[in-house]
């Protein structure tokens, strides 16, 4: 019995190494296969398209590396754009990778399914390996496209300005203002793309903030685009309306080039400034007299002053209404004179205002008001001396006549007496 047991144990020990050796299995080769694919739109003859192919490492434990992917169509109708292969550095177990490849469908491609082979060569712990899968791609042939495509639209899409606005309504020199320009694609069937916009002023008095150009990728059918551009006027810019030219270059869906232009008009508003002197009343005024106030108006701004007027409103002084000075060109001056009749019924200090009003080139009115005063004094009646003398001496004319006769006699008698005396002396010498 002991011998039998010893024999069994020896046999067991002999078989243990063999069993252990068979337990160490040789590493299995991972399986890489195509699990999904899709195309970017239809595959049409004569067009290009993108195909996305998903490959998955089906191994539960082993990764693959140094993967080379190859695309091939035995019919030659579907040809990769550029190289026909791709590369993946590593793909872990149970993971997937997507390979995007651009292809071109030949002009003569036949309708229907095309069997395309996807080859994958790789390396793993078990050594080099490879796999191959077939995907079916549906191609729309040229003949079918020609029979189903509608006639080509040869109409010209047009871009035009439909609206524009200027920040605060006008542009003041030295200040940047935003201009919003609305551009519309009026075509009912074609979008436009690759659009270049340019804004220019022929006078050179309006300048854009920056280059004055813009690029727009596309404008859809009946769509609009609002271009916001900053404009600044030079300090010497003329007041008034300035035309700007908007140029537009663009392409339609067939890559045909077009150009268009529109004119927009913006207002430049120069500063208005008026200075004046002598806007005052005399310190004293006499009842019943007429006082003249002359005010010198000077245009110190950069635009013409229109409808300059002077109005004096003082109690006891009647001006007879507003005095119109009129237009005053830039850097020039004009004088406005107002005659004031002093009242006979008011005495003492009176107060009021002198108002100067004027307009700019756009009809906007400006006013300047000055407070003034004067003292009205009573008129003193002085007696006429000659009139009093006439009243005191009613025979004044007689005295004047006698005086004239006496004066004449003296004027004649004195020279005569002198000559007579001289003659008498000469006669005495001769005797």
PDB file of N, CA and C in Angstrom, residues 115-214:
ATOM      1  N   UNK A 115     -17.568  49.780 -52.992  1.00  0.00           N
ATOM      2  CA  UNK A 115     -16.909  49.078 -51.896  1.00  0.00           C
ATOM      3  C   UNK A 115     -15.497  49.612 -51.746  1.00  0.00           C
ATOM      4  N   UNK A 116     -15.226  50.225 -50.598  1.00  0.00           N
ATOM      5  CA  UNK A 116     -13.931  50.834 -50.336  1.00  0.00           C
ATOM      6  C   UNK A 116     -13.252  50.048 -49.226  1.00  0.00           C
ATOM      7  N   UNK A 117     -11.976  49.737 -49.411  1.00  0.00           N
ATOM      8  CA  UNK A 117     -11.226  48.928 -48.454  1.00  0.00           C
ATOM      9  C   UNK A 117     -10.446  49.840 -47.501  1.00  0.00           C
ATOM     10  N   UNK A 118     -10.576  49.538 -46.198  1.00  0.00           N
ATOM     11  CA  UNK A 118      -9.825  50.252 -45.172  1.00  0.00           C
ATOM     12  C   UNK A 118      -8.855  49.269 -44.530  1.00  0.00           C
ATOM     13  N   UNK A 119      -7.558  49.484 -44.733  1.00  0.00           N
ATOM     14  CA  UNK A 119      -6.514  48.600 -44.222  1.00  0.00           C
ATOM     15  C   UNK A 119      -5.852  49.261 -43.019  1.00  0.00           C
ATOM     16  N   UNK A 120      -5.620  48.450 -41.949  1.00  0.00           N
ATOM     17  CA  UNK A 120      -4.943  48.941 -40.752  1.00  0.00           C
ATOM     18  C   UNK A 120      -3.780  48.021 -40.419  1.00  0.00           C
ATOM     19  N   UNK A 121      -2.580  48.532 -40.375  1.00  0.00           N
ATOM     20  CA  UNK A 121      -1.386  47.784 -39.978  1.00  0.00           C
ATOM     21  C   UNK A 121      -0.887  48.379 -38.668  1.00  0.00           C
ATOM     22  N   UNK A 122      -0.498  47.486 -37.709  1.00  0.00           N
ATOM     23  CA  UNK A 122      -0.150  47.980 -36.390  1.00  0.00           C
ATOM     24  C   UNK A 122       0.845  47.048 -35.723  1.00  0.00           C
ATOM     25  N   UNK A 123       1.284  47.469 -34.541  1.00  0.00           N
ATOM     26  CA  UNK A 123       2.169  46.659 -33.711  1.00  0.00           C
ATOM     27  C   UNK A 123       1.549  46.516 -32.326  1.00  0.00           C
ATOM     28  N   UNK A 124       1.839  45.343 -31.662  1.00  0.00           N
ATOM     29  CA  UNK A 124       1.354  45.100 -30.300  1.00  0.00           C
ATOM     30  C   UNK A 124       2.385  44.239 -29.579  1.00  0.00           C
ATOM     31  N   UNK A 125       2.065  43.873 -28.336  1.00  0.00           N
ATOM     32  CA  UNK A 125       2.990  43.024 -27.577  1.00  0.00           C
ATOM     33  C   UNK A 125       3.128  41.656 -28.216  1.00  0.00           C
ATOM     34  N   UNK A 126       2.105  41.274 -28.977  1.00  0.00           N
ATOM     35  CA  UNK A 126       2.152  39.969 -29.633  1.00  0.00           C
ATOM     36  C   UNK A 126       2.874  40.037 -30.974  1.00  0.00           C
ATOM     37  N   UNK A 127       3.337  41.265 -31.357  1.00  0.00           N
ATOM     38  CA  UNK A 127       4.025  41.409 -32.632  1.00  0.00           C
ATOM     39  C   UNK A 127       3.227  42.255 -33.605  1.00  0.00           C
ATOM     40  N   UNK A 128       3.636  42.237 -34.859  1.00  0.00           N
ATOM     41  CA  UNK A 128       2.959  43.023 -35.892  1.00  0.00           C
ATOM     42  C   UNK A 128       1.645  42.365 -36.288  1.00  0.00           C
ATOM     43  N   UNK A 129       0.670  43.208 -36.611  1.00  0.00           N
ATOM     44  CA  UNK A 129      -0.618  42.683 -37.027  1.00  0.00           C
ATOM     45  C   UNK A 129      -1.270  43.596 -38.046  1.00  0.00           C
ATOM     46  N   UNK A 130      -2.378  43.178 -38.596  1.00  0.00           N
ATOM     47  CA  UNK A 130      -3.116  43.984 -39.572  1.00  0.00           C
ATOM     48  C   UNK A 130      -4.570  43.538 -39.593  1.00  0.00           C
ATOM     49  N   UNK A 131      -5.405  44.455 -40.090  1.00  0.00           N
ATOM     50  CA  UNK A 131      -6.813  44.129 -40.275  1.00  0.00           C
ATOM     51  C   UNK A 131      -7.319  44.873 -41.491  1.00  0.00           C
ATOM     52  N   UNK A 132      -8.399  44.377 -42.041  1.00  0.00           N
ATOM     53  CA  UNK A 132      -8.966  44.984 -43.245  1.00  0.00           C
ATOM     54  C   UNK A 132     -10.483  44.958 -43.142  1.00  0.00           C
ATOM     55  N   UNK A 133     -11.103  46.114 -43.505  1.00  0.00           N
ATOM     56  CA  UNK A 133     -12.556  46.215 -43.493  1.00  0.00           C
ATOM     57  C   UNK A 133     -13.018  46.869 -44.783  1.00  0.00           C
ATOM     58  N   UNK A 134     -14.262  46.580 -45.144  1.00  0.00           N
ATOM     59  CA  UNK A 134     -14.859  47.154 -46.347  1.00  0.00           C
ATOM     60  C   UNK A 134     -16.063  48.005 -45.926  1.00  0.00           C
ATOM     61  N   UNK A 135     -16.084  49.253 -46.437  1.00  0.00           N
ATOM     62  CA  UNK A 135     -17.249  50.120 -46.208  1.00  0.00           C
ATOM     63  C   UNK A 135     -17.870  50.432 -47.558  1.00  0.00           C
ATOM     64  N   UNK A 136     -19.172  50.579 -47.574  1.00  0.00           N
ATOM     65  CA  UNK A 136     -19.903  50.865 -48.814  1.00  0.00           C
ATOM     66  C   UNK A 136     -20.295  52.335 -48.854  1.00  0.00           C
ATOM     67  N   UNK A 137     -19.869  53.043 -49.899  1.00  0.00           N
ATOM     68  CA  UNK A 137     -20.159  54.456 -50.077  1.00  0.00           C
ATOM     69  C   UNK A 137     -21.074  54.648 -51.274  1.00  0.00           C
ATOM     70  N   UNK A 138     -22.192  55.379 -51.051  1.00  0.00           N
ATOM     71  CA  UNK A 138     -23.148  55.616 -52.129  1.00  0.00           C
ATOM     72  C   UNK A 138     -22.742  56.864 -52.912  1.00  0.00           C
ATOM     73  N   UNK A 139     -22.591  56.733 -54.204  1.00  0.00           N
ATOM     74  CA  UNK A 139     -22.157  57.825 -55.081  1.00  0.00           C
ATOM     75  C   UNK A 139     -23.309  58.211 -56.012  1.00  0.00           C
ATOM     76  N   UNK A 140     -23.537  59.512 -56.140  1.00  0.00           N
ATOM     77  CA  UNK A 140     -24.520  60.027 -57.107  1.00  0.00           C
ATOM     78  C   UNK A 140     -23.757  60.367 -58.377  1.00  0.00           C
ATOM     79  N   UNK A 141     -24.030  59.609 -59.431  1.00  0.00           N
ATOM     80  CA  UNK A 141     -23.296  59.784 -60.681  1.00  0.00           C
ATOM     81  C   UNK A 141     -23.638  61.088 -61.389  1.00  0.00           C
ATOM     82  N   UNK A 142     -22.800  61.450 -62.360  1.00  0.00           N
ATOM     83  CA  UNK A 142     -22.946  62.712 -63.084  1.00  0.00           C
ATOM     84  C   UNK A 142     -24.250  62.785 -63.854  1.00  0.00           C
ATOM     85  N   UNK A 143     -24.647  61.706 -64.485  1.00  0.00           N
ATOM     86  CA  UNK A 143     -25.866  61.718 -65.291  1.00  0.00           C
ATOM     87  C   UNK A 143     -27.084  61.996 -64.418  1.00  0.00           C
ATOM     88  N   UNK A 144     -27.105  61.385 -63.227  1.00  0.00           N
ATOM     89  CA  UNK A 144     -28.239  61.601 -62.327  1.00  0.00           C
ATOM     90  C   UNK A 144     -28.271  63.049 -61.842  1.00  0.00           C
ATOM     91  N   UNK A 145     -27.095  63.634 -61.592  1.00  0.00           N
ATOM     92  CA  UNK A 145     -27.033  65.024 -61.160  1.00  0.00           C
ATOM     93  C   UNK A 145     -27.586  65.935 -62.240  1.00  0.00           C
ATOM     94  N   UNK A 146     -27.207  65.694 -63.481  1.00  0.00           N
ATOM     95  CA  UNK A 146     -27.649  66.541 -64.586  1.00  0.00           C
ATOM     96  C   UNK A 146     -29.155  66.479 -64.775  1.00  0.00           C
ATOM     97  N   UNK A 147     -29.755  65.318 -64.495  1.00  0.00           N
ATOM     98  CA  UNK A 147     -31.196  65.189 -64.718  1.00  0.00           C
ATOM     99  C   UNK A 147     -32.015  65.765 -63.565  1.00  0.00           C
ATOM    100  N   UNK A 148     -31.393  65.849 -62.362  1.00  0.00           N
ATOM    101  CA  UNK A 148     -32.163  66.315 -61.208  1.00  0.00           C
ATOM    102  C   UNK A 148     -31.867  67.762 -60.836  1.00  0.00           C
ATOM    103  N   UNK A 149     -30.763  68.332 -61.341  1.00  0.00           N
ATOM    104  CA  UNK A 149     -30.401  69.696 -60.987  1.00  0.00           C
ATOM    105  C   UNK A 149     -31.211  70.699 -61.790  1.00  0.00           C
ATOM    106  N   UNK A 150     -31.715  71.726 -61.087  1.00  0.00           N
ATOM    107  CA  UNK A 150     -32.489  72.779 -61.749  1.00  0.00           C
ATOM    108  C   UNK A 150     -31.565  73.639 -62.596  1.00  0.00           C
ATOM    109  N   UNK A 151     -32.119  74.378 -63.577  1.00  0.00           N
ATOM    110  CA  UNK A 151     -31.300  75.269 -64.410  1.00  0.00           C
ATOM    111  C   UNK A 151     -30.525  76.254 -63.541  1.00  0.00           C
ATOM    112  N   UNK A 152     -29.303  76.550 -63.962  1.00  0.00           N
ATOM    113  CA  UNK A 152     -28.434  77.427 -63.182  1.00  0.00           C
ATOM    114  C   UNK A 152     -28.985  78.851 -63.146  1.00  0.00           C
ATOM    115  N   UNK A 153     -28.941  79.441 -61.949  1.00  0.00           N
ATOM    116  CA  UNK A 153     -29.413  80.820 -61.764  1.00  0.00           C
ATOM    117  C   UNK A 153     -28.293  81.769 -62.172  1.00  0.00           C
ATOM    118  N   UNK A 154     -28.526  82.529 -63.223  1.00  0.00           N
ATOM    119  CA  UNK A 154     -27.508  83.454 -63.725  1.00  0.00           C
ATOM    120  C   UNK A 154     -27.784  84.903 -63.325  1.00  0.00           C
ATOM    121  N   UNK A 155     -28.742  85.124 -62.443  1.00  0.00           N
ATOM    122  CA  UNK A 155     -29.061  86.493 -62.044  1.00  0.00           C
ATOM    123  C   UNK A 155     -27.932  87.084 -61.208  1.00  0.00           C
ATOM    124  N   UNK A 156     -27.831  88.413 -61.238  1.00  0.00           N
ATOM    125  CA  UNK A 156     -26.786  89.108 -60.491  1.00  0.00           C
ATOM    126  C   UNK A 156     -27.322  89.575 -59.145  1.00  0.00           C
ATOM    127  N   UNK A 157     -26.732  89.112 -58.050  1.00  0.00           N
ATOM    128  CA  UNK A 157     -27.145  89.627 -56.744  1.00  0.00           C
ATOM    129  C   UNK A 157     -26.643  91.055 -56.565  1.00  0.00           C
ATOM    130  N   UNK A 158     -27.457  91.883 -55.927  1.00  0.00           N
ATOM    131  CA  UNK A 158     -27.084  93.286 -55.779  1.00  0.00           C
ATOM    132  C   UNK A 158     -27.045  93.675 -54.298  1.00  0.00           C
ATOM    133  N   UNK A 159     -25.984  94.403 -53.950  1.00  0.00           N
ATOM    134  CA  UNK A 159     -25.859  94.977 -52.616  1.00  0.00           C
ATOM    135  C   UNK A 159     -26.160  96.468 -52.698  1.00  0.00           C
ATOM    136  N   UNK A 160     -26.903  96.980 -51.715  1.00  0.00           N
ATOM    137  CA  UNK A 160     -27.206  98.406 -51.704  1.00  0.00           C
ATOM    138  C   UNK A 160     -27.409  98.888 -50.269  1.00  0.00           C
ATOM    139  N   UNK A 161     -27.153 100.180 -50.067  1.00  0.00           N
ATOM    140  CA  UNK A 161     -27.357 100.797 -48.758  1.00  0.00           C
ATOM    141  C   UNK A 161     -28.830 101.131 -48.604  1.00  0.00           C
ATOM    142  N   UNK A 162     -29.447 100.625 -47.553  1.00  0.00           N
ATOM    143  CA  UNK A 162     -30.869 100.889 -47.322  1.00  0.00           C
ATOM    144  C   UNK A 162     -31.099 101.900 -46.205  1.00  0.00           C
ATOM    145  N   UNK A 163     -30.079 102.134 -45.365  1.00  0.00           N
ATOM    146  CA  UNK A 163     -30.250 103.073 -44.258  1.00  0.00           C
ATOM    147  C   UNK A 163     -28.889 103.409 -43.679  1.00  0.00           C
ATOM    148  N   UNK A 164     -28.758 104.634 -43.144  1.00  0.00           N
ATOM    149  CA  UNK A 164     -27.555 104.987 -42.410  1.00  0.00           C
ATOM    150  C   UNK A 164     -27.898 106.075 -41.390  1.00  0.00           C
ATOM    151  N   UNK A 165     -27.189 106.064 -40.271  1.00  0.00           N
ATOM    152  CA  UNK A 165     -27.396 107.043 -39.211  1.00  0.00           C
ATOM    153  C   UNK A 165     -26.051 107.570 -38.737  1.00  0.00           C
ATOM    154  N   UNK A 166     -26.042 108.846 -38.307  1.00  0.00           N
ATOM    155  CA  UNK A 166     -24.836 109.492 -37.787  1.00  0.00           C
ATOM    156  C   UNK A 166     -25.064 109.786 -36.308  1.00  0.00           C
ATOM    157  N   UNK A 167     -24.115 109.414 -35.493  1.00  0.00           N
ATOM    158  CA  UNK A 167     -24.220 109.652 -34.054  1.00  0.00           C
ATOM    159  C   UNK A 167     -24.426 111.142 -33.777  1.00  0.00           C
ATOM    160  N   UNK A 168     -25.471 111.473 -33.012  1.00  0.00           N
ATOM    161  CA  UNK A 168     -25.831 112.844 -32.654  1.00  0.00           C
ATOM    162  C   UNK A 168     -26.218 113.694 -33.858  1.00  0.00           C
ATOM    163  N   UNK A 169     -26.427 113.071 -35.011  1.00  0.00           N
ATOM    164  CA  UNK A 169     -26.970 113.778 -36.165  1.00  0.00           C
ATOM    165  C   UNK A 169     -25.960 114.477 -37.042  1.00  0.00           C
ATOM    166  N   UNK A 170     -24.786 114.817 -36.538  1.00  0.00           N
ATOM    167  CA  UNK A 170     -23.785 115.519 -37.336  1.00  0.00           C
ATOM    168  C   UNK A 170     -22.401 115.273 -36.752  1.00  0.00           C
ATOM    169  N   UNK A 171     -21.386 115.729 -37.495  1.00  0.00           N
ATOM    170  CA  UNK A 171     -19.994 115.527 -37.078  1.00  0.00           C
ATOM    171  C   UNK A 171     -19.376 116.883 -36.764  1.00  0.00           C
ATOM    172  N   UNK A 172     -18.798 117.012 -35.584  1.00  0.00           N
ATOM    173  CA  UNK A 172     -18.118 118.234 -35.167  1.00  0.00           C
ATOM    174  C   UNK A 172     -16.614 118.021 -35.327  1.00  0.00           C
ATOM    175  N   UNK A 173     -15.908 118.943 -36.003  1.00  0.00           N
ATOM    176  CA  UNK A 173     -14.466 118.778 -36.205  1.00  0.00           C
ATOM    177  C   UNK A 173     -13.732 118.490 -34.910  1.00  0.00           C
ATOM    178  N   UNK A 174     -12.830 117.518 -34.999  1.00  0.00           N
ATOM    179  CA  UNK A 174     -12.034 117.135 -33.840  1.00  0.00           C
ATOM    180  C   UNK A 174     -12.666 116.072 -32.973  1.00  0.00           C
ATOM    181  N   UNK A 175     -13.939 115.723 -33.234  1.00  0.00           N
ATOM    182  CA  UNK A 175     -14.630 114.702 -32.446  1.00  0.00           C
ATOM    183  C   UNK A 175     -15.003 113.525 -33.340  1.00  0.00           C
ATOM    184  N   UNK A 176     -14.726 112.307 -32.877  1.00  0.00           N
ATOM    185  CA  UNK A 176     -15.068 111.106 -33.636  1.00  0.00           C
ATOM    186  C   UNK A 176     -16.535 110.745 -33.408  1.00  0.00           C
ATOM    187  N   UNK A 177     -17.256 110.505 -34.499  1.00  0.00           N
ATOM    188  CA  UNK A 177     -18.658 110.116 -34.421  1.00  0.00           C
ATOM    189  C   UNK A 177     -18.857 108.799 -35.177  1.00  0.00           C
ATOM    190  N   UNK A 178     -19.718 107.935 -34.654  1.00  0.00           N
ATOM    191  CA  UNK A 178     -19.983 106.651 -35.287  1.00  0.00           C
ATOM    192  C   UNK A 178     -21.073 106.790 -36.356  1.00  0.00           C
ATOM    193  N   UNK A 179     -20.825 106.152 -37.499  1.00  0.00           N
ATOM    194  CA  UNK A 179     -21.806 106.111 -38.585  1.00  0.00           C
ATOM    195  C   UNK A 179     -22.199 104.643 -38.796  1.00  0.00           C
ATOM    196  N   UNK A 180     -23.483 104.341 -38.682  1.00  0.00           N
ATOM    197  CA  UNK A 180     -23.986 102.982 -38.881  1.00  0.00           C
ATOM    198  C   UNK A 180     -24.608 102.884 -40.269  1.00  0.00           C
ATOM    199  N   UNK A 181     -24.054 102.007 -41.123  1.00  0.00           N
ATOM    200  CA  UNK A 181     -24.509 101.853 -42.501  1.00  0.00           C
ATOM    201  C   UNK A 181     -25.111 100.458 -42.660  1.00  0.00           C
ATOM    202  N   UNK A 182     -26.376 100.389 -43.082  1.00  0.00           N
ATOM    203  CA  UNK A 182     -27.060  99.110 -43.277  1.00  0.00           C
ATOM    204  C   UNK A 182     -26.981  98.730 -44.756  1.00  0.00           C
ATOM    205  N   UNK A 183     -26.389  97.563 -45.030  1.00  0.00           N
ATOM    206  CA  UNK A 183     -26.204  97.065 -46.394  1.00  0.00           C
ATOM    207  C   UNK A 183     -27.071  95.820 -46.568  1.00  0.00           C
ATOM    208  N   UNK A 184     -27.855  95.774 -47.645  1.00  0.00           N
ATOM    209  CA  UNK A 184     -28.774  94.658 -47.862  1.00  0.00           C
ATOM    210  C   UNK A 184     -28.450  93.917 -49.143  1.00  0.00           C
ATOM    211  N   UNK A 185     -28.531  92.568 -49.068  1.00  0.00           N
ATOM    212  CA  UNK A 185     -28.461  91.728 -50.255  1.00  0.00           C
ATOM    213  C   UNK A 185     -29.878  91.597 -50.795  1.00  0.00           C
ATOM    214  N   UNK A 186     -30.154  92.260 -51.896  1.00  0.00           N
ATOM    215  CA  UNK A 186     -31.516  92.304 -52.425  1.00  0.00           C
ATOM    216  C   UNK A 186     -31.877  91.078 -53.260  1.00  0.00           C
ATOM    217  N   UNK A 187     -30.935  90.167 -53.479  1.00  0.00           N
ATOM    218  CA  UNK A 187     -31.208  88.989 -54.301  1.00  0.00           C
ATOM    219  C   UNK A 187     -32.176  88.043 -53.582  1.00  0.00           C
ATOM    220  N   UNK A 188     -33.201  87.525 -54.286  1.00  0.00           N
ATOM    221  CA  UNK A 188     -34.142  86.584 -53.666  1.00  0.00           C
ATOM    222  C   UNK A 188     -33.655  85.139 -53.720  1.00  0.00           C
ATOM    223  N   UNK A 189     -32.499  84.909 -54.389  1.00  0.00           N
ATOM    224  CA  UNK A 189     -32.079  83.520 -54.579  1.00  0.00           C
ATOM    225  C   UNK A 189     -30.599  83.272 -54.338  1.00  0.00           C
ATOM    226  N   UNK A 190     -29.769  84.317 -54.288  1.00  0.00           N
ATOM    227  CA  UNK A 190     -28.334  84.105 -54.162  1.00  0.00           C
ATOM    228  C   UNK A 190     -27.769  84.840 -52.945  1.00  0.00           C
ATOM    229  N   UNK A 191     -26.950  84.123 -52.206  1.00  0.00           N
ATOM    230  CA  UNK A 191     -26.188  84.777 -51.151  1.00  0.00           C
ATOM    231  C   UNK A 191     -24.911  85.343 -51.766  1.00  0.00           C
ATOM    232  N   UNK A 192     -24.284  86.246 -51.065  1.00  0.00           N
ATOM    233  CA  UNK A 192     -23.023  86.826 -51.539  1.00  0.00           C
ATOM    234  C   UNK A 192     -21.969  86.608 -50.463  1.00  0.00           C
ATOM    235  N   UNK A 193     -20.717  86.561 -50.881  1.00  0.00           N
ATOM    236  CA  UNK A 193     -19.631  86.277 -49.944  1.00  0.00           C
ATOM    237  C   UNK A 193     -18.369  87.017 -50.368  1.00  0.00           C
ATOM    238  N   UNK A 194     -17.325  86.877 -49.527  1.00  0.00           N
ATOM    239  CA  UNK A 194     -16.016  87.481 -49.823  1.00  0.00           C
ATOM    240  C   UNK A 194     -16.182  88.969 -50.128  1.00  0.00           C
ATOM    241  N   UNK A 195     -16.834  89.690 -49.198  1.00  0.00           N
ATOM    242  CA  UNK A 195     -17.247  91.076 -49.426  1.00  0.00           C
ATOM    243  C   UNK A 195     -16.191  92.035 -48.860  1.00  0.00           C
ATOM    244  N   UNK A 196     -15.798  93.016 -49.670  1.00  0.00           N
ATOM    245  CA  UNK A 196     -14.900  94.082 -49.226  1.00  0.00           C
ATOM    246  C   UNK A 196     -15.656  95.410 -49.288  1.00  0.00           C
ATOM    247  N   UNK A 197     -15.645  96.161 -48.176  1.00  0.00           N
ATOM    248  CA  UNK A 197     -16.311  97.455 -48.094  1.00  0.00           C
ATOM    249  C   UNK A 197     -15.258  98.548 -47.951  1.00  0.00           C
ATOM    250  N   UNK A 198     -15.459  99.672 -48.655  1.00  0.00           N
ATOM    251  CA  UNK A 198     -14.534 100.808 -48.572  1.00  0.00           C
ATOM    252  C   UNK A 198     -15.342 102.097 -48.503  1.00  0.00           C
ATOM    253  N   UNK A 199     -14.959 103.002 -47.596  1.00  0.00           N
ATOM    254  CA  UNK A 199     -15.630 104.292 -47.448  1.00  0.00           C
ATOM    255  C   UNK A 199     -14.615 105.399 -47.665  1.00  0.00           C
ATOM    256  N   UNK A 200     -14.957 106.384 -48.541  1.00  0.00           N
ATOM    257  CA  UNK A 200     -14.008 107.440 -48.861  1.00  0.00           C
ATOM    258  C   UNK A 200     -14.715 108.779 -49.022  1.00  0.00           C
ATOM    259  N   UNK A 201     -13.964 109.862 -48.766  1.00  0.00           N
ATOM    260  CA  UNK A 201     -14.459 111.228 -48.936  1.00  0.00           C
ATOM    261  C   UNK A 201     -13.533 111.937 -49.902  1.00  0.00           C
ATOM    262  N   UNK A 202     -14.071 112.384 -51.034  1.00  0.00           N
ATOM    263  CA  UNK A 202     -13.255 113.000 -52.076  1.00  0.00           C
ATOM    264  C   UNK A 202     -12.614 114.301 -51.599  1.00  0.00           C
ATOM    265  N   UNK A 203     -13.293 115.047 -50.721  1.00  0.00           N
ATOM    266  CA  UNK A 203     -12.762 116.335 -50.269  1.00  0.00           C
ATOM    267  C   UNK A 203     -11.588 116.173 -49.308  1.00  0.00           C
ATOM    268  N   UNK A 204     -11.481 115.033 -48.671  1.00  0.00           N
ATOM    269  CA  UNK A 204     -10.411 114.817 -47.709  1.00  0.00           C
ATOM    270  C   UNK A 204     -10.655 115.476 -46.360  1.00  0.00           C
ATOM    271  N   UNK A 205     -11.831 116.070 -46.168  1.00  0.00           N
ATOM    272  CA  UNK A 205     -12.131 116.746 -44.906  1.00  0.00           C
ATOM    273  C   UNK A 205     -12.717 115.801 -43.868  1.00  0.00           C
ATOM    274  N   UNK A 206     -13.161 114.620 -44.305  1.00  0.00           N
ATOM    275  CA  UNK A 206     -13.658 113.595 -43.396  1.00  0.00           C
ATOM    276  C   UNK A 206     -12.729 112.392 -43.454  1.00  0.00           C
ATOM    277  N   UNK A 207     -12.266 111.942 -42.310  1.00  0.00           N
ATOM    278  CA  UNK A 207     -11.335 110.821 -42.258  1.00  0.00           C
ATOM    279  C   UNK A 207     -11.925 109.709 -41.396  1.00  0.00           C
ATOM    280  N   UNK A 208     -11.705 108.452 -41.840  1.00  0.00           N
ATOM    281  CA  UNK A 208     -12.189 107.303 -41.082  1.00  0.00           C
ATOM    282  C   UNK A 208     -11.205 106.968 -39.970  1.00  0.00           C
ATOM    283  N   UNK A 209     -11.730 106.418 -38.890  1.00  0.00           N
ATOM    284  CA  UNK A 209     -10.882 105.940 -37.805  1.00  0.00           C
ATOM    285  C   UNK A 209     -10.314 104.587 -38.232  1.00  0.00           C
ATOM    286  N   UNK A 210      -9.064 104.584 -38.636  1.00  0.00           N
ATOM    287  CA  UNK A 210      -8.459 103.355 -39.148  1.00  0.00           C
ATOM    288  C   UNK A 210      -8.357 103.401 -40.662  1.00  0.00           C
ATOM    289  N   UNK A 211      -8.398 102.217 -41.298  1.00  0.00           N
ATOM    290  CA  UNK A 211      -8.171 102.095 -42.732  1.00  0.00           C
ATOM    291  C   UNK A 211      -9.367 102.505 -43.577  1.00  0.00           C
ATOM    292  N   UNK A 212     -10.557 102.486 -43.015  1.00  0.00           N
ATOM    293  CA  UNK A 212     -11.739 102.825 -43.799  1.00  0.00           C
ATOM    294  C   UNK A 212     -12.214 101.682 -44.678  1.00  0.00           C
ATOM    295  N   UNK A 213     -11.788 100.459 -44.373  1.00  0.00           N
ATOM    296  CA  UNK A 213     -12.225  99.273 -45.116  1.00  0.00           C
ATOM    297  C   UNK A 213     -12.679  98.201 -44.126  1.00  0.00           C
ATOM    298  N   UNK A 214     -13.464  97.268 -44.632  1.00  0.00           N
ATOM    299  CA  UNK A 214     -13.936  96.159 -43.793  1.00  0.00           C
ATOM    300  C   UNK A 214     -14.154  94.925 -44.664  1.00  0.00           C
TER     301      UNK A 214
END
